[in-house]
């Protein structure tokens, strides 16, 4: 049986076709039996590794989200505590300011009272000094009007 195809100088002979078919079968059997299972094994291992990394990445992401939520909660608590401390400090400052104002008012009143006492004492001394001077001037003026010295009369009167 001859092939009816005429493809020119590339026309294979039957024995060449049989050798090619046997060679192809051996190479195919070698690839299918030995190399393809090894390649499939390597691909499965790689896929498992990729899935493991993806799983670990998901776990890490979940842990990071949990830590972020914890951080946000702690931050909110810290802000609340800071606001409470500010409020407490403002209240203490107001109390301290009121105490200092009261103390300042008390000291001012003491100083005013001491100054009034000193003024009263100074006024009394000034009045006494002025009265003496007035008496001396009046005695001198009366002596000039009368024409004789009234110093002895003033001494007796004192």
PDB file of N, CA and C in Angstrom, residues 14-116:
ATOM      1  N   UNK A  14       7.866   3.905   4.622  1.00  0.00           N
ATOM      2  CA  UNK A  14       7.238   3.205   5.743  1.00  0.00           C
ATOM      3  C   UNK A  14       8.219   2.893   6.860  1.00  0.00           C
ATOM      4  N   UNK A  15       9.329   2.446   6.627  1.00  0.00           N
ATOM      5  CA  UNK A  15      10.227   2.146   7.740  1.00  0.00           C
ATOM      6  C   UNK A  15      10.608   3.423   8.493  1.00  0.00           C
ATOM      7  N   UNK A  16      10.727   4.535   7.806  1.00  0.00           N
ATOM      8  CA  UNK A  16      11.045   5.799   8.477  1.00  0.00           C
ATOM      9  C   UNK A  16       9.872   6.223   9.371  1.00  0.00           C
ATOM     10  N   UNK A  17       8.660   6.010   8.878  1.00  0.00           N
ATOM     11  CA  UNK A  17       7.486   6.368   9.671  1.00  0.00           C
ATOM     12  C   UNK A  17       7.393   5.508  10.940  1.00  0.00           C
ATOM     13  N   UNK A  18       7.717   4.237  10.814  1.00  0.00           N
ATOM     14  CA  UNK A  18       7.659   3.336  11.967  1.00  0.00           C
ATOM     15  C   UNK A  18       8.705   3.769  12.986  1.00  0.00           C
ATOM     16  N   UNK A  19       9.906   4.072  12.549  1.00  0.00           N
ATOM     17  CA  UNK A  19      10.971   4.516  13.470  1.00  0.00           C
ATOM     18  C   UNK A  19      10.563   5.821  14.139  1.00  0.00           C
ATOM     19  N   UNK A  20       9.987   6.722  13.381  1.00  0.00           N
ATOM     20  CA  UNK A  20       9.554   8.005  13.950  1.00  0.00           C
ATOM     21  C   UNK A  20       8.436   7.787  14.974  1.00  0.00           C
ATOM     22  N   UNK A  21       7.509   6.873  14.663  1.00  0.00           N
ATOM     23  CA  UNK A  21       6.420   6.596  15.581  1.00  0.00           C
ATOM     24  C   UNK A  21       6.934   5.959  16.864  1.00  0.00           C
ATOM     25  N   UNK A  22       7.860   5.046  16.766  1.00  0.00           N
ATOM     26  CA  UNK A  22       8.432   4.395  17.953  1.00  0.00           C
ATOM     27  C   UNK A  22       9.207   5.420  18.767  1.00  0.00           C
ATOM     28  N   UNK A  23       9.987   6.249  18.117  1.00  0.00           N
ATOM     29  CA  UNK A  23      10.763   7.287  18.828  1.00  0.00           C
ATOM     30  C   UNK A  23       9.819   8.265  19.545  1.00  0.00           C
ATOM     31  N   UNK A  24       8.789   8.668  18.849  1.00  0.00           N
ATOM     32  CA  UNK A  24       7.816   9.583  19.448  1.00  0.00           C
ATOM     33  C   UNK A  24       7.150   8.945  20.662  1.00  0.00           C
ATOM     34  N   UNK A  25       6.803   7.640  20.544  1.00  0.00           N
ATOM     35  CA  UNK A  25       6.152   6.933  21.647  1.00  0.00           C
ATOM     36  C   UNK A  25       7.081   6.856  22.848  1.00  0.00           C
ATOM     37  N   UNK A  26       8.363   6.579  22.618  1.00  0.00           N
ATOM     38  CA  UNK A  26       9.321   6.510  23.731  1.00  0.00           C
ATOM     39  C   UNK A  26       9.469   7.879  24.416  1.00  0.00           C
ATOM     40  N   UNK A  27       9.611   8.903  23.634  1.00  0.00           N
ATOM     41  CA  UNK A  27       9.760  10.258  24.210  1.00  0.00           C
ATOM     42  C   UNK A  27       8.489  10.643  24.962  1.00  0.00           C
ATOM     43  N   UNK A  28       7.329  10.315  24.381  1.00  0.00           N
ATOM     44  CA  UNK A  28       6.072  10.633  25.036  1.00  0.00           C
ATOM     45  C   UNK A  28       5.931   9.866  26.347  1.00  0.00           C
ATOM     46  N   UNK A  29       6.279   8.571  26.323  1.00  0.00           N
ATOM     47  CA  UNK A  29       6.199   7.746  27.527  1.00  0.00           C
ATOM     48  C   UNK A  29       7.150   8.287  28.592  1.00  0.00           C
ATOM     49  N   UNK A  30       8.370   8.674  28.183  1.00  0.00           N
ATOM     50  CA  UNK A  30       9.344   9.236  29.127  1.00  0.00           C
ATOM     51  C   UNK A  30       8.808  10.539  29.723  1.00  0.00           C
ATOM     52  N   UNK A  31       8.257  11.401  28.910  1.00  0.00           N
ATOM     53  CA  UNK A  31       7.715  12.676  29.415  1.00  0.00           C
ATOM     54  C   UNK A  31       6.508  12.429  30.322  1.00  0.00           C
ATOM     55  N   UNK A  32       5.573  11.595  29.868  1.00  0.00           N
ATOM     56  CA  UNK A  32       4.348  11.350  30.627  1.00  0.00           C
ATOM     57  C   UNK A  32       4.634  10.589  31.904  1.00  0.00           C
ATOM     58  N   UNK A  33       5.596   9.667  31.901  1.00  0.00           N
ATOM     59  CA  UNK A  33       5.840   8.827  33.064  1.00  0.00           C
ATOM     60  C   UNK A  33       6.781   9.444  34.075  1.00  0.00           C
ATOM     61  N   UNK A  34       7.746  10.210  33.637  1.00  0.00           N
ATOM     62  CA  UNK A  34       8.781  10.676  34.555  1.00  0.00           C
ATOM     63  C   UNK A  34       8.726  12.198  34.748  1.00  0.00           C
ATOM     64  N   UNK A  35       8.800  12.926  33.686  1.00  0.00           N
ATOM     65  CA  UNK A  35       8.934  14.379  33.815  1.00  0.00           C
ATOM     66  C   UNK A  35       7.634  15.067  34.203  1.00  0.00           C
ATOM     67  N   UNK A  36       6.528  14.706  33.620  1.00  0.00           N
ATOM     68  CA  UNK A  36       5.267  15.380  33.932  1.00  0.00           C
ATOM     69  C   UNK A  36       4.845  15.207  35.394  1.00  0.00           C
ATOM     70  N   UNK A  37       4.987  13.999  36.015  1.00  0.00           N
ATOM     71  CA  UNK A  37       4.655  13.896  37.445  1.00  0.00           C
ATOM     72  C   UNK A  37       5.555  14.787  38.311  1.00  0.00           C
ATOM     73  N   UNK A  38       6.835  14.868  37.939  1.00  0.00           N
ATOM     74  CA  UNK A  38       7.733  15.735  38.720  1.00  0.00           C
ATOM     75  C   UNK A  38       7.335  17.202  38.556  1.00  0.00           C
ATOM     76  N   UNK A  39       7.008  17.589  37.352  1.00  0.00           N
ATOM     77  CA  UNK A  39       6.582  18.972  37.110  1.00  0.00           C
ATOM     78  C   UNK A  39       5.280  19.249  37.858  1.00  0.00           C
ATOM     79  N   UNK A  40       4.340  18.280  37.833  1.00  0.00           N
ATOM     80  CA  UNK A  40       3.074  18.454  38.541  1.00  0.00           C
ATOM     81  C   UNK A  40       3.311  18.582  40.045  1.00  0.00           C
ATOM     82  N   UNK A  41       4.240  17.770  40.574  1.00  0.00           N
ATOM     83  CA  UNK A  41       4.564  17.825  42.007  1.00  0.00           C
ATOM     84  C   UNK A  41       5.135  19.202  42.369  1.00  0.00           C
ATOM     85  N   UNK A  42       6.065  19.680  41.573  1.00  0.00           N
ATOM     86  CA  UNK A  42       6.660  20.998  41.834  1.00  0.00           C
ATOM     87  C   UNK A  42       5.588  22.091  41.765  1.00  0.00           C
ATOM     88  N   UNK A  43       4.687  21.990  40.792  1.00  0.00           N
ATOM     89  CA  UNK A  43       3.621  22.983  40.664  1.00  0.00           C
ATOM     90  C   UNK A  43       2.677  22.943  41.865  1.00  0.00           C
ATOM     91  N   UNK A  44       2.338  21.717  42.349  1.00  0.00           N
ATOM     92  CA  UNK A  44       1.494  21.600  43.541  1.00  0.00           C
ATOM     93  C   UNK A  44       2.189  22.199  44.761  1.00  0.00           C
ATOM     94  N   UNK A  45       3.474  21.918  44.922  1.00  0.00           N
ATOM     95  CA  UNK A  45       4.211  22.470  46.057  1.00  0.00           C
ATOM     96  C   UNK A  45       4.237  24.003  45.988  1.00  0.00           C
ATOM     97  N   UNK A  46       4.446  24.511  44.793  1.00  0.00           N
ATOM     98  CA  UNK A  46       4.471  25.961  44.621  1.00  0.00           C
ATOM     99  C   UNK A  46       3.092  26.557  44.939  1.00  0.00           C
ATOM    100  N   UNK A  47       2.035  25.868  44.467  1.00  0.00           N
ATOM    101  CA  UNK A  47       0.678  26.343  44.737  1.00  0.00           C
ATOM    102  C   UNK A  47       0.381  26.306  46.230  1.00  0.00           C
ATOM    103  N   UNK A  48       0.807  25.227  46.915  1.00  0.00           N
ATOM    104  CA  UNK A  48       0.623  25.139  48.365  1.00  0.00           C
ATOM    105  C   UNK A  48       1.387  26.249  49.078  1.00  0.00           C
ATOM    106  N   UNK A  49       2.594  26.522  48.620  1.00  0.00           N
ATOM    107  CA  UNK A  49       3.383  27.587  49.235  1.00  0.00           C
ATOM    108  C   UNK A  49       2.707  28.939  49.037  1.00  0.00           C
ATOM    109  N   UNK A  50       2.179  29.166  47.842  1.00  0.00           N
ATOM    110  CA  UNK A  50       1.505  30.441  47.563  1.00  0.00           C
ATOM    111  C   UNK A  50       0.250  30.564  48.414  1.00  0.00           C
ATOM    112  N   UNK A  51      -0.524  29.459  48.516  1.00  0.00           N
ATOM    113  CA  UNK A  51      -1.718  29.490  49.353  1.00  0.00           C
ATOM    114  C   UNK A  51      -1.355  29.696  50.812  1.00  0.00           C
ATOM    115  N   UNK A  52      -0.252  29.074  51.267  1.00  0.00           N
ATOM    116  CA  UNK A  52       0.204  29.250  52.652  1.00  0.00           C
ATOM    117  C   UNK A  52       0.582  30.708  52.916  1.00  0.00           C
ATOM    118  N   UNK A  53       1.272  31.290  51.947  1.00  0.00           N
ATOM    119  CA  UNK A  53       1.647  32.701  52.097  1.00  0.00           C
ATOM    120  C   UNK A  53       0.395  33.569  52.114  1.00  0.00           C
ATOM    121  N   UNK A  54      -0.569  33.246  51.248  1.00  0.00           N
ATOM    122  CA  UNK A  54      -1.815  34.012  51.217  1.00  0.00           C
ATOM    123  C   UNK A  54      -2.569  33.858  52.533  1.00  0.00           C
ATOM    124  N   UNK A  55      -2.603  32.623  53.077  1.00  0.00           N
ATOM    125  CA  UNK A  55      -3.271  32.402  54.364  1.00  0.00           C
ATOM    126  C   UNK A  55      -2.570  33.175  55.479  1.00  0.00           C
ATOM    127  N   UNK A  56      -1.239  33.100  55.484  1.00  0.00           N
ATOM    128  CA  UNK A  56      -0.482  33.836  56.500  1.00  0.00           C
ATOM    129  C   UNK A  56      -0.676  35.338  56.336  1.00  0.00           C
ATOM    130  N   UNK A  57      -0.754  35.786  55.084  1.00  0.00           N
ATOM    131  CA  UNK A  57      -0.994  37.216  54.839  1.00  0.00           C
ATOM    132  C   UNK A  57      -2.368  37.613  55.360  1.00  0.00           C
ATOM    133  N   UNK A  58      -3.369  36.762  55.156  1.00  0.00           N
ATOM    134  CA  UNK A  58      -4.711  37.046  55.678  1.00  0.00           C
ATOM    135  C   UNK A  58      -4.711  37.084  57.195  1.00  0.00           C
ATOM    136  N   UNK A  59      -4.015  36.129  57.817  1.00  0.00           N
ATOM    137  CA  UNK A  59      -3.915  36.114  59.273  1.00  0.00           C
ATOM    138  C   UNK A  59      -3.196  37.356  59.774  1.00  0.00           C
ATOM    139  N   UNK A  60      -2.124  37.704  59.079  1.00  0.00           N
ATOM    140  CA  UNK A  60      -1.367  38.898  59.466  1.00  0.00           C
ATOM    141  C   UNK A  60      -2.217  40.145  59.305  1.00  0.00           C
ATOM    142  N   UNK A  61      -2.986  40.206  58.235  1.00  0.00           N
ATOM    143  CA  UNK A  61      -3.876  41.356  58.010  1.00  0.00           C
ATOM    144  C   UNK A  61      -4.922  41.437  59.132  1.00  0.00           C
ATOM    145  N   UNK A  62      -5.509  40.270  59.486  1.00  0.00           N
ATOM    146  CA  UNK A  62      -6.512  40.254  60.553  1.00  0.00           C
ATOM    147  C   UNK A  62      -5.884  40.694  61.876  1.00  0.00           C
ATOM    148  N   UNK A  63      -4.675  40.220  62.163  1.00  0.00           N
ATOM    149  CA  UNK A  63      -3.969  40.615  63.388  1.00  0.00           C
ATOM    150  C   UNK A  63      -3.657  42.107  63.363  1.00  0.00           C
ATOM    151  N   UNK A  64      -3.241  42.614  62.207  1.00  0.00           N
ATOM    152  CA  UNK A  64      -2.947  44.051  62.081  1.00  0.00           C
ATOM    153  C   UNK A  64      -4.216  44.875  62.286  1.00  0.00           C
ATOM    154  N   UNK A  65      -5.326  44.424  61.763  1.00  0.00           N
ATOM    155  CA  UNK A  65      -6.590  45.145  61.959  1.00  0.00           C
ATOM    156  C   UNK A  65      -6.999  45.120  63.420  1.00  0.00           C
ATOM    157  N   UNK A  66      -6.804  43.973  64.079  1.00  0.00           N
ATOM    158  CA  UNK A  66      -7.126  43.879  65.502  1.00  0.00           C
ATOM    159  C   UNK A  66      -6.245  44.829  66.313  1.00  0.00           C
ATOM    160  N   UNK A  67      -4.931  44.843  65.999  1.00  0.00           N
ATOM    161  CA  UNK A  67      -4.021  45.744  66.694  1.00  0.00           C
ATOM    162  C   UNK A  67      -4.377  47.213  66.419  1.00  0.00           C
ATOM    163  N   UNK A  68      -4.797  47.501  65.195  1.00  0.00           N
ATOM    164  CA  UNK A  68      -5.179  48.875  64.853  1.00  0.00           C
ATOM    165  C   UNK A  68      -6.415  49.300  65.652  1.00  0.00           C
ATOM    166  N   UNK A  69      -7.388  48.398  65.763  1.00  0.00           N
ATOM    167  CA  UNK A  69      -8.577  48.706  66.555  1.00  0.00           C
ATOM    168  C   UNK A  69      -8.215  48.911  68.021  1.00  0.00           C
ATOM    169  N   UNK A  70      -7.315  48.071  68.541  1.00  0.00           N
ATOM    170  CA  UNK A  70      -6.857  48.211  69.929  1.00  0.00           C
ATOM    171  C   UNK A  70      -6.146  49.555  70.111  1.00  0.00           C
ATOM    172  N   UNK A  71      -5.310  49.910  69.138  1.00  0.00           N
ATOM    173  CA  UNK A  71      -4.596  51.198  69.173  1.00  0.00           C
ATOM    174  C   UNK A  71      -5.597  52.353  69.170  1.00  0.00           C
ATOM    175  N   UNK A  72      -6.621  52.275  68.314  1.00  0.00           N
ATOM    176  CA  UNK A  72      -7.625  53.337  68.244  1.00  0.00           C
ATOM    177  C   UNK A  72      -8.384  53.439  69.573  1.00  0.00           C
ATOM    178  N   UNK A  73      -8.694  52.299  70.174  1.00  0.00           N
ATOM    179  CA  UNK A  73      -9.397  52.299  71.458  1.00  0.00           C
ATOM    180  C   UNK A  73      -8.529  52.947  72.543  1.00  0.00           C
ATOM    181  N   UNK A  74      -7.246  52.546  72.586  1.00  0.00           N
ATOM    182  CA  UNK A  74      -6.337  53.120  73.579  1.00  0.00           C
ATOM    183  C   UNK A  74      -6.139  54.612  73.348  1.00  0.00           C
ATOM    184  N   UNK A  75      -6.067  54.999  72.091  1.00  0.00           N
ATOM    185  CA  UNK A  75      -5.914  56.414  71.766  1.00  0.00           C
ATOM    186  C   UNK A  75      -7.135  57.207  72.218  1.00  0.00           C
ATOM    187  N   UNK A  76      -8.325  56.653  72.015  1.00  0.00           N
ATOM    188  CA  UNK A  76      -9.554  57.322  72.456  1.00  0.00           C
ATOM    189  C   UNK A  76      -9.576  57.439  73.982  1.00  0.00           C
ATOM    190  N   UNK A  77      -9.150  56.370  74.666  1.00  0.00           N
ATOM    191  CA  UNK A  77      -9.083  56.421  76.125  1.00  0.00           C
ATOM    192  C   UNK A  77      -8.094  57.481  76.588  1.00  0.00           C
ATOM    193  N   UNK A  78      -6.936  57.555  75.921  1.00  0.00           N
ATOM    194  CA  UNK A  78      -5.933  58.546  76.296  1.00  0.00           C
ATOM    195  C   UNK A  78      -6.454  59.964  76.066  1.00  0.00           C
ATOM    196  N   UNK A  79      -7.167  60.169  74.977  1.00  0.00           N
ATOM    197  CA  UNK A  79      -7.740  61.495  74.714  1.00  0.00           C
ATOM    198  C   UNK A  79      -8.779  61.843  75.778  1.00  0.00           C
ATOM    199  N   UNK A  80      -9.589  60.847  76.143  1.00  0.00           N
ATOM    200  CA  UNK A  80     -10.601  61.080  77.175  1.00  0.00           C
ATOM    201  C   UNK A  80      -9.925  61.428  78.503  1.00  0.00           C
ATOM    202  N   UNK A  81      -8.887  60.690  78.843  1.00  0.00           N
ATOM    203  CA  UNK A  81      -8.152  60.940  80.090  1.00  0.00           C
ATOM    204  C   UNK A  81      -7.514  62.329  80.064  1.00  0.00           C
ATOM    205  N   UNK A  82      -6.950  62.710  78.921  1.00  0.00           N
ATOM    206  CA  UNK A  82      -6.337  64.037  78.800  1.00  0.00           C
ATOM    207  C   UNK A  82      -7.390  65.132  78.969  1.00  0.00           C
ATOM    208  N   UNK A  83      -8.565  64.935  78.397  1.00  0.00           N
ATOM    209  CA  UNK A  83      -9.640  65.925  78.542  1.00  0.00           C
ATOM    210  C   UNK A  83     -10.085  66.010  80.002  1.00  0.00           C
ATOM    211  N   UNK A  84     -10.173  64.858  80.651  1.00  0.00           N
ATOM    212  CA  UNK A  84     -10.562  64.845  82.066  1.00  0.00           C
ATOM    213  C   UNK A  84      -9.510  65.580  82.909  1.00  0.00           C
ATOM    214  N   UNK A  85      -8.224  65.324  82.624  1.00  0.00           N
ATOM    215  CA  UNK A  85      -7.157  65.992  83.374  1.00  0.00           C
ATOM    216  C   UNK A  85      -7.170  67.503  83.117  1.00  0.00           C
ATOM    217  N   UNK A  86      -7.433  67.905  81.865  1.00  0.00           N
ATOM    218  CA  UNK A  86      -7.522  69.338  81.566  1.00  0.00           C
ATOM    219  C   UNK A  86      -8.656  69.975  82.362  1.00  0.00           C
ATOM    220  N   UNK A  87      -9.813  69.293  82.381  1.00  0.00           N
ATOM    221  CA  UNK A  87     -10.967  69.810  83.115  1.00  0.00           C
ATOM    222  C   UNK A  87     -10.645  69.908  84.606  1.00  0.00           C
ATOM    223  N   UNK A  88     -10.022  68.864  85.132  1.00  0.00           N
ATOM    224  CA  UNK A  88      -9.658  68.841  86.542  1.00  0.00           C
ATOM    225  C   UNK A  88      -8.674  69.965  86.860  1.00  0.00           C
ATOM    226  N   UNK A  89      -7.694  70.166  85.984  1.00  0.00           N
ATOM    227  CA  UNK A  89      -6.712  71.233  86.182  1.00  0.00           C
ATOM    228  C   UNK A  89      -7.373  72.603  86.124  1.00  0.00           C
ATOM    229  N   UNK A  90      -8.313  72.775  85.203  1.00  0.00           N
ATOM    230  CA  UNK A  90      -9.018  74.055  85.106  1.00  0.00           C
ATOM    231  C   UNK A  90      -9.806  74.318  86.388  1.00  0.00           C
ATOM    232  N   UNK A  91     -10.450  73.281  86.915  1.00  0.00           N
ATOM    233  CA  UNK A  91     -11.214  73.448  88.154  1.00  0.00           C
ATOM    234  C   UNK A  91     -10.290  73.779  89.314  1.00  0.00           C
ATOM    235  N   UNK A  92      -9.165  73.056  89.419  1.00  0.00           N
ATOM    236  CA  UNK A  92      -8.206  73.336  90.485  1.00  0.00           C
ATOM    237  C   UNK A  92      -7.624  74.734  90.334  1.00  0.00           C
ATOM    238  N   UNK A  93      -7.375  75.140  89.091  1.00  0.00           N
ATOM    239  CA  UNK A  93      -6.858  76.489  88.851  1.00  0.00           C
ATOM    240  C   UNK A  93      -7.860  77.545  89.280  1.00  0.00           C
ATOM    241  N   UNK A  94      -9.141  77.306  89.004  1.00  0.00           N
ATOM    242  CA  UNK A  94     -10.175  78.262  89.412  1.00  0.00           C
ATOM    243  C   UNK A  94     -10.246  78.354  90.935  1.00  0.00           C
ATOM    244  N   UNK A  95     -10.172  77.207  91.619  1.00  0.00           N
ATOM    245  CA  UNK A  95     -10.200  77.203  93.087  1.00  0.00           C
ATOM    246  C   UNK A  95      -8.980  77.940  93.630  1.00  0.00           C
ATOM    247  N   UNK A  96      -7.802  77.639  93.063  1.00  0.00           N
ATOM    248  CA  UNK A  96      -6.571  78.287  93.512  1.00  0.00           C
ATOM    249  C   UNK A  96      -6.632  79.789  93.256  1.00  0.00           C
ATOM    250  N   UNK A  97      -7.147  80.183  92.113  1.00  0.00           N
ATOM    251  CA  UNK A  97      -7.273  81.601  91.786  1.00  0.00           C
ATOM    252  C   UNK A  97      -8.216  82.290  92.768  1.00  0.00           C
ATOM    253  N   UNK A  98      -9.322  81.637  93.107  1.00  0.00           N
ATOM    254  CA  UNK A  98     -10.255  82.216  94.076  1.00  0.00           C
ATOM    255  C   UNK A  98      -9.589  82.362  95.445  1.00  0.00           C
ATOM    256  N   UNK A  99      -8.811  81.354  95.846  1.00  0.00           N
ATOM    257  CA  UNK A  99      -8.106  81.422  97.124  1.00  0.00           C
ATOM    258  C   UNK A  99      -7.090  82.562  97.114  1.00  0.00           C
ATOM    259  N   UNK A 100      -6.353  82.679  96.009  1.00  0.00           N
ATOM    260  CA  UNK A 100      -5.356  83.751  95.923  1.00  0.00           C
ATOM    261  C   UNK A 100      -6.027  85.126  95.918  1.00  0.00           C
ATOM    262  N   UNK A 101      -7.157  85.250  95.240  1.00  0.00           N
ATOM    263  CA  UNK A 101      -7.882  86.520  95.259  1.00  0.00           C
ATOM    264  C   UNK A 101      -8.356  86.852  96.674  1.00  0.00           C
ATOM    265  N   UNK A 102      -8.880  85.854  97.378  1.00  0.00           N
ATOM    266  CA  UNK A 102      -9.346  86.077  98.748  1.00  0.00           C
ATOM    267  C   UNK A 102      -8.173  86.486  99.639  1.00  0.00           C
ATOM    268  N   UNK A 103      -7.042  85.819  99.475  1.00  0.00           N
ATOM    269  CA  UNK A 103      -5.852  86.154 100.267  1.00  0.00           C
ATOM    270  C   UNK A 103      -5.370  87.567  99.927  1.00  0.00           C
ATOM    271  N   UNK A 104      -5.371  87.903  98.649  1.00  0.00           N
ATOM    272  CA  UNK A 104      -4.984  89.252  98.238  1.00  0.00           C
ATOM    273  C   UNK A 104      -5.938  90.299  98.800  1.00  0.00           C
ATOM    274  N   UNK A 105      -7.223  90.007  98.782  1.00  0.00           N
ATOM    275  CA  UNK A 105      -8.221  90.926  99.337  1.00  0.00           C
ATOM    276  C   UNK A 105      -7.984  91.119 100.828  1.00  0.00           C
ATOM    277  N   UNK A 106      -7.706  90.007 101.543  1.00  0.00           N
ATOM    278  CA  UNK A 106      -7.461  90.096 102.985  1.00  0.00           C
ATOM    279  C   UNK A 106      -6.214  90.929 103.263  1.00  0.00           C
ATOM    280  N   UNK A 107      -5.145  90.691 102.479  1.00  0.00           N
ATOM    281  CA  UNK A 107      -3.920  91.462 102.678  1.00  0.00           C
ATOM    282  C   UNK A 107      -4.151  92.940 102.358  1.00  0.00           C
ATOM    283  N   UNK A 108      -4.930  93.210 101.313  1.00  0.00           N
ATOM    284  CA  UNK A 108      -5.223  94.601 100.962  1.00  0.00           C
ATOM    285  C   UNK A 108      -5.976  95.285 102.092  1.00  0.00           C
ATOM    286  N   UNK A 109      -6.968  94.570 102.634  1.00  0.00           N
ATOM    287  CA  UNK A 109      -7.731  95.157 103.738  1.00  0.00           C
ATOM    288  C   UNK A 109      -6.853  95.407 104.955  1.00  0.00           C
ATOM    289  N   UNK A 110      -5.918  94.467 105.243  1.00  0.00           N
ATOM    290  CA  UNK A 110      -4.991  94.675 106.356  1.00  0.00           C
ATOM    291  C   UNK A 110      -4.110  95.893 106.101  1.00  0.00           C
ATOM    292  N   UNK A 111      -3.618  96.017 104.856  1.00  0.00           N
ATOM    293  CA  UNK A 111      -2.765  97.154 104.531  1.00  0.00           C
ATOM    294  C   UNK A 111      -3.545  98.467 104.620  1.00  0.00           C
ATOM    295  N   UNK A 112      -4.805  98.463 104.143  1.00  0.00           N
ATOM    296  CA  UNK A 112      -5.631  99.674 104.219  1.00  0.00           C
ATOM    297  C   UNK A 112      -5.880 100.045 105.676  1.00  0.00           C
ATOM    298  N   UNK A 113      -6.171  99.028 106.502  1.00  0.00           N
ATOM    299  CA  UNK A 113      -6.417  99.293 107.924  1.00  0.00           C
ATOM    300  C   UNK A 113      -5.153  99.838 108.588  1.00  0.00           C
ATOM    301  N   UNK A 114      -4.000  99.242 108.268  1.00  0.00           N
ATOM    302  CA  UNK A 114      -2.743  99.724 108.846  1.00  0.00           C
ATOM    303  C   UNK A 114      -2.452 101.143 108.370  1.00  0.00           C
ATOM    304  N   UNK A 115      -2.724 101.417 107.086  1.00  0.00           N
ATOM    305  CA  UNK A 115      -2.488 102.764 106.558  1.00  0.00           C
ATOM    306  C   UNK A 115      -3.427 103.769 107.225  1.00  0.00           C
ATOM    307  N   UNK A 116      -4.694 103.393 107.463  1.00  0.00           N
ATOM    308  CA  UNK A 116      -5.635 104.305 108.141  1.00  0.00           C
ATOM    309  C   UNK A 116      -5.186 104.582 109.567  1.00  0.00           C
TER     310      UNK A 116
END
